[in-house]
Short mmCIF file of C-alpha atoms in Angstrom, two decimals:
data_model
loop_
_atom_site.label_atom_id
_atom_site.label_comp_id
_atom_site.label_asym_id
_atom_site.label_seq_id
_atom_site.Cartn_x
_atom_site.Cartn_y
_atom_site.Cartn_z
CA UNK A 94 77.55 115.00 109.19
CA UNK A 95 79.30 112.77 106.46
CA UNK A 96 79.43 109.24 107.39
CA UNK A 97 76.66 107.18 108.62
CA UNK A 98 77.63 105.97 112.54
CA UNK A 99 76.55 102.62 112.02
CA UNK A 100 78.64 101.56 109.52
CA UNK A 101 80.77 104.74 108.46
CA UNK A 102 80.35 104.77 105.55
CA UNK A 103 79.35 108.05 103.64
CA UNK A 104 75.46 109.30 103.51
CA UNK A 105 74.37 109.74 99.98
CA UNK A 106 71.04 110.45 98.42
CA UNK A 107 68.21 112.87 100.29
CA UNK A 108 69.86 112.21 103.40
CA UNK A 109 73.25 113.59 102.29
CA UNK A 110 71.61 116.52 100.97
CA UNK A 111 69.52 117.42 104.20
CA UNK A 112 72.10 116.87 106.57
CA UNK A 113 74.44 119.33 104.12
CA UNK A 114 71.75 121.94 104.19
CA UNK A 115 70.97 121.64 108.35
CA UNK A 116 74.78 122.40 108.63
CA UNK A 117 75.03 124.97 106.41
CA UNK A 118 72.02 126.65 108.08
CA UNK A 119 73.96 125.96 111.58
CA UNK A 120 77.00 127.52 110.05
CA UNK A 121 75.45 130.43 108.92
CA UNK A 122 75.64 132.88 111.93
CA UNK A 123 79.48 132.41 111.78
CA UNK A 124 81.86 134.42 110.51
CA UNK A 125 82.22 134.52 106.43
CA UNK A 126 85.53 133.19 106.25
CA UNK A 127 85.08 130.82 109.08
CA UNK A 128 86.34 127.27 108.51
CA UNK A 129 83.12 125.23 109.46
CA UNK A 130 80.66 127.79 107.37
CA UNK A 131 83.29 127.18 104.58
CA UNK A 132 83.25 123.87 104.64
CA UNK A 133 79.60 123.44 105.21
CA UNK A 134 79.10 125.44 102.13
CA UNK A 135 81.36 123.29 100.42
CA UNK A 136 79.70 120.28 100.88
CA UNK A 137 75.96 121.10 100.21
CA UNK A 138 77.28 122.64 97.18
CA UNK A 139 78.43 118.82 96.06
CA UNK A 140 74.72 116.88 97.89
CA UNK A 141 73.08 119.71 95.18
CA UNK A 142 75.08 118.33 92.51
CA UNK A 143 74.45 114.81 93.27
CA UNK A 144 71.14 115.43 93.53
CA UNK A 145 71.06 117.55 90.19
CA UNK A 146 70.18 120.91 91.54
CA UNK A 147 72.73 122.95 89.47
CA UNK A 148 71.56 125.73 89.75
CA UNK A 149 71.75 126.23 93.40
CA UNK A 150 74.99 124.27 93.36
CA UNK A 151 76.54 126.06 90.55
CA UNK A 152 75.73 129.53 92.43
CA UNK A 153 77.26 128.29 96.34
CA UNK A 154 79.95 126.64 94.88
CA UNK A 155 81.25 130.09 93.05
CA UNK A 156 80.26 132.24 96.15
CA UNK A 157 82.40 129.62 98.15
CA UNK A 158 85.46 129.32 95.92
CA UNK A 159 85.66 133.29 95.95
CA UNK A 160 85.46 133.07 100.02
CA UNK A 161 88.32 130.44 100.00
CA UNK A 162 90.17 132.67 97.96
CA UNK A 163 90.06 135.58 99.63
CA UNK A 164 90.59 133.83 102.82
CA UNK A 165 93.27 131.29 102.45
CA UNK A 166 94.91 132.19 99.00
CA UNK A 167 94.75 130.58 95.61
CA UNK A 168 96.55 127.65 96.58
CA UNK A 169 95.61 127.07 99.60
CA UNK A 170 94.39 122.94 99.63
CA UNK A 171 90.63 123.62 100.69
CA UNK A 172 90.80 126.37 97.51
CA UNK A 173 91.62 123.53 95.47
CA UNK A 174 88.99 121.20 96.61
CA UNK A 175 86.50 124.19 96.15
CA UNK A 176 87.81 124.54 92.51
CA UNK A 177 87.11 120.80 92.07
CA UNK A 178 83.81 120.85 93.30
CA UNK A 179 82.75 123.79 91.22
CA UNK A 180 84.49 122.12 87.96
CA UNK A 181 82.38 119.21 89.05
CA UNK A 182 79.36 120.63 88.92
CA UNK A 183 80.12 122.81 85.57
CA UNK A 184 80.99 119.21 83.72
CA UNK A 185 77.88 117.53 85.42
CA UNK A 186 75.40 120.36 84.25
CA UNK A 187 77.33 120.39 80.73
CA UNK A 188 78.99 123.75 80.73
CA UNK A 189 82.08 122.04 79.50
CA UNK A 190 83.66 125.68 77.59
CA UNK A 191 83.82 126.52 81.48
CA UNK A 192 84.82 123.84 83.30
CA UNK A 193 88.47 123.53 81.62
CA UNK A 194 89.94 126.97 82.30
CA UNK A 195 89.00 126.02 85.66
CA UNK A 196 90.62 122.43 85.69
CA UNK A 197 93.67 123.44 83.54
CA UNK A 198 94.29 126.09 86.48
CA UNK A 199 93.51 123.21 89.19
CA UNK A 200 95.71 121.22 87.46
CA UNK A 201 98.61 123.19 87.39
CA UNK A 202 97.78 124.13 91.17
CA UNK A 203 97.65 120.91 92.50
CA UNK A 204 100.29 119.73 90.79
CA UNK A 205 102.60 122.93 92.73
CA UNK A 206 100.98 122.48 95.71
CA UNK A 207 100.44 118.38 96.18
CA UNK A 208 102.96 116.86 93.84
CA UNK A 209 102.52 115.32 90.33
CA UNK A 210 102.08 112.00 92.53
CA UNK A 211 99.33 113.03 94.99
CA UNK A 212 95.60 111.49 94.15
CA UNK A 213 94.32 114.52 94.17
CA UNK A 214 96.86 116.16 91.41
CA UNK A 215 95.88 112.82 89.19
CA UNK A 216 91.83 113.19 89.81
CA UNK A 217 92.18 116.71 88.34
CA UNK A 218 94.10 115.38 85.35
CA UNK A 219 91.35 112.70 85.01
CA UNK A 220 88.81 115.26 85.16
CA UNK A 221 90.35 117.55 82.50
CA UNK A 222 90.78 115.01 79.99
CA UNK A 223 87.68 113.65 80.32
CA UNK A 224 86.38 117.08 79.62
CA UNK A 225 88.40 117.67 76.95
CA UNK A 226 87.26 114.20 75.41
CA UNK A 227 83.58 115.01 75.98
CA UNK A 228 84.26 118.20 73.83
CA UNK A 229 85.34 115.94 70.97
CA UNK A 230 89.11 117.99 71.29
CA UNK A 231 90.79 114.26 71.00
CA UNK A 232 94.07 116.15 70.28
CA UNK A 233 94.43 117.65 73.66
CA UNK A 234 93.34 114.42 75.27
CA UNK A 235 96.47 112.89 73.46
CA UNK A 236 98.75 115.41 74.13
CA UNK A 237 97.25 115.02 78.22
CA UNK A 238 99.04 111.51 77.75
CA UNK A 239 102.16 113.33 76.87
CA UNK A 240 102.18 115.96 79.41
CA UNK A 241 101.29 114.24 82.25
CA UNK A 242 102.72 110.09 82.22
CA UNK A 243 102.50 110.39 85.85
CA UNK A 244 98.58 109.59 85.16
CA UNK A 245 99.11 107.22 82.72
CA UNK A 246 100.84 104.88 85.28
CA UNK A 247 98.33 105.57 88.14
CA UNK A 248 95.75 104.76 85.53
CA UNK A 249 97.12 101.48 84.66
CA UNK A 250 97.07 100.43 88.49
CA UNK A 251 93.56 101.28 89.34
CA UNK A 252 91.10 98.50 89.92
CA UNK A 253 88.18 98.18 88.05
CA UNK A 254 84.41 99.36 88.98
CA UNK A 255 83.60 96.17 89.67
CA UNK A 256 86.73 94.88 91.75
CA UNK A 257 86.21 97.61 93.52
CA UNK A 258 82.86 96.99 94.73
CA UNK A 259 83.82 93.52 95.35
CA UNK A 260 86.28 94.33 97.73
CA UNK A 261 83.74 96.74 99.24
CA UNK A 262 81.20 94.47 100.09
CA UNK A 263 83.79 91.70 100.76
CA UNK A 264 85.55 94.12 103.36
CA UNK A 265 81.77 95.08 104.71
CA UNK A 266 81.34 91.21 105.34
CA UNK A 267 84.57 90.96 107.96
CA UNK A 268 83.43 94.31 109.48
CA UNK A 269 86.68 96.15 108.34
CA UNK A 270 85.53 99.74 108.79
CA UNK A 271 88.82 100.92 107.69
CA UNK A 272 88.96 99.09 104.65
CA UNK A 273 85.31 100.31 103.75
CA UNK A 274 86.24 104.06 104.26
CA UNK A 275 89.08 103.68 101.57
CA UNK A 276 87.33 101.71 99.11
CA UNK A 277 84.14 103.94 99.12
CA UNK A 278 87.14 106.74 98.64
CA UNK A 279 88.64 105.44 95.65
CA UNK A 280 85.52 105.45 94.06
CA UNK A 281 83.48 102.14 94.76
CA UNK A 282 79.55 102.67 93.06
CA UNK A 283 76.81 104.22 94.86
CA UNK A 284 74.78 100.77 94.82
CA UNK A 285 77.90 99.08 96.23
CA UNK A 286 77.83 101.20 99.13
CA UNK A 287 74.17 100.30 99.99
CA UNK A 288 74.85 96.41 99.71
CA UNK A 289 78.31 97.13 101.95
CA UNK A 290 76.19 98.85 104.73
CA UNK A 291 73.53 96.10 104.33
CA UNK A 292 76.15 93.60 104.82
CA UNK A 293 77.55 95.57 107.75
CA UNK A 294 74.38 96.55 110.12
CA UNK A 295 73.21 92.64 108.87
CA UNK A 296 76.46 91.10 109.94
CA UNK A 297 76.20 93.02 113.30
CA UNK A 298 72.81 92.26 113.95
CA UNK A 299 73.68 88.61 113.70
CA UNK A 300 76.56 88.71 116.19
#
């Protein structure tokens, strides 16, 4: 459902978003709190967002978060992904005044439940300063700095946009699936992708 089986690398565009809503119809019959029907939710809540359907996205993405709450707890990992996606969409469509309760208490939940280390704990500190900054409150973003140095440092050691997609397509040219999976992970463009599984199903072809 994710990942394209050629080349593994994750579906985007109308294709993400139709294969998200065929499993979410699949998962339907299932039980509420059931983990695939949960998930499946989950993730055609994000294709909507990508695709700019807030609306719809903005209304799953609650309904789910509540479900994952009642089911698993407030803490429980998959609550905090839900939490993320839903803060996602609320920045995306603009309702900024609502997105950073949420991220302040994602924040503070990852940061119990993964570590002040984890990648997920520092995306959520990302995301709420950004926020904050797109709100104009350059105060808070300052005192973000303060509060959490553990960012500061991963932020230093990321690579670039565009070393990123270098490596991409450079690990998509000696057919390192592995290496492909991670990069498009930690954030390699969407246009990067398409010339990585170009370069893949090409270099295949050829061989």
């Amino acid at each position: 459902w994710m990942v394209c089986p050629t080349c593994g690398q994750p579906w985007s565009g109308p294709t993400k978003l139709a294969l998200a809503r065929r499993r979410h119809e699949l998962a339907t019959g299932r039980p509420e709190a059931d983990d695939e029907r949960m998930t499946a939710a989950m993730n055609l809540a994000e294709a909507l967002r990508l695709e700019g359907q807030y609306e719809q996205a903005l209304r799953l993405g609650r309904a789910t978060l509540a479900t994952w709450r009642r089911a698993c707890g407030p803490e429980h990992p998959s609550t905090l992904t839900a939490m993320r996606t839903l803060a996602a969409t609320l920045m995306h469509s603009g309702d900024l005044e609502v997105a950073l309760p949420l991220l302040t208490e994602l924040v503070a939940a990852s940061r119990r439940v993964h570590g002040v280390e984890h990648d997920a704990t520092l995306h959520a500190i990302e995301d709420l300063a950004v926020t904050h900054q797109q709100t104009h409150n350059e105060y808070v973003v300052f005192r973000s700095q303060q509060v959490y140095p553990e960012y500061i440092v991963w932020y230093s050691k990321r690579p670039t946009q565009a070393a990123l997609d270098g490596q991409l397509c450079e690990a998509a040219m000696k057919g390192d699936v592995s290496a492909m999976e991670r990069l498009a992970a930690e954030g390699a463009s969407p246009n990067a992708k398409s010339r990585a599984c170009l370069l893949y199903t090409s270099d295949a072809a050829d061989e």
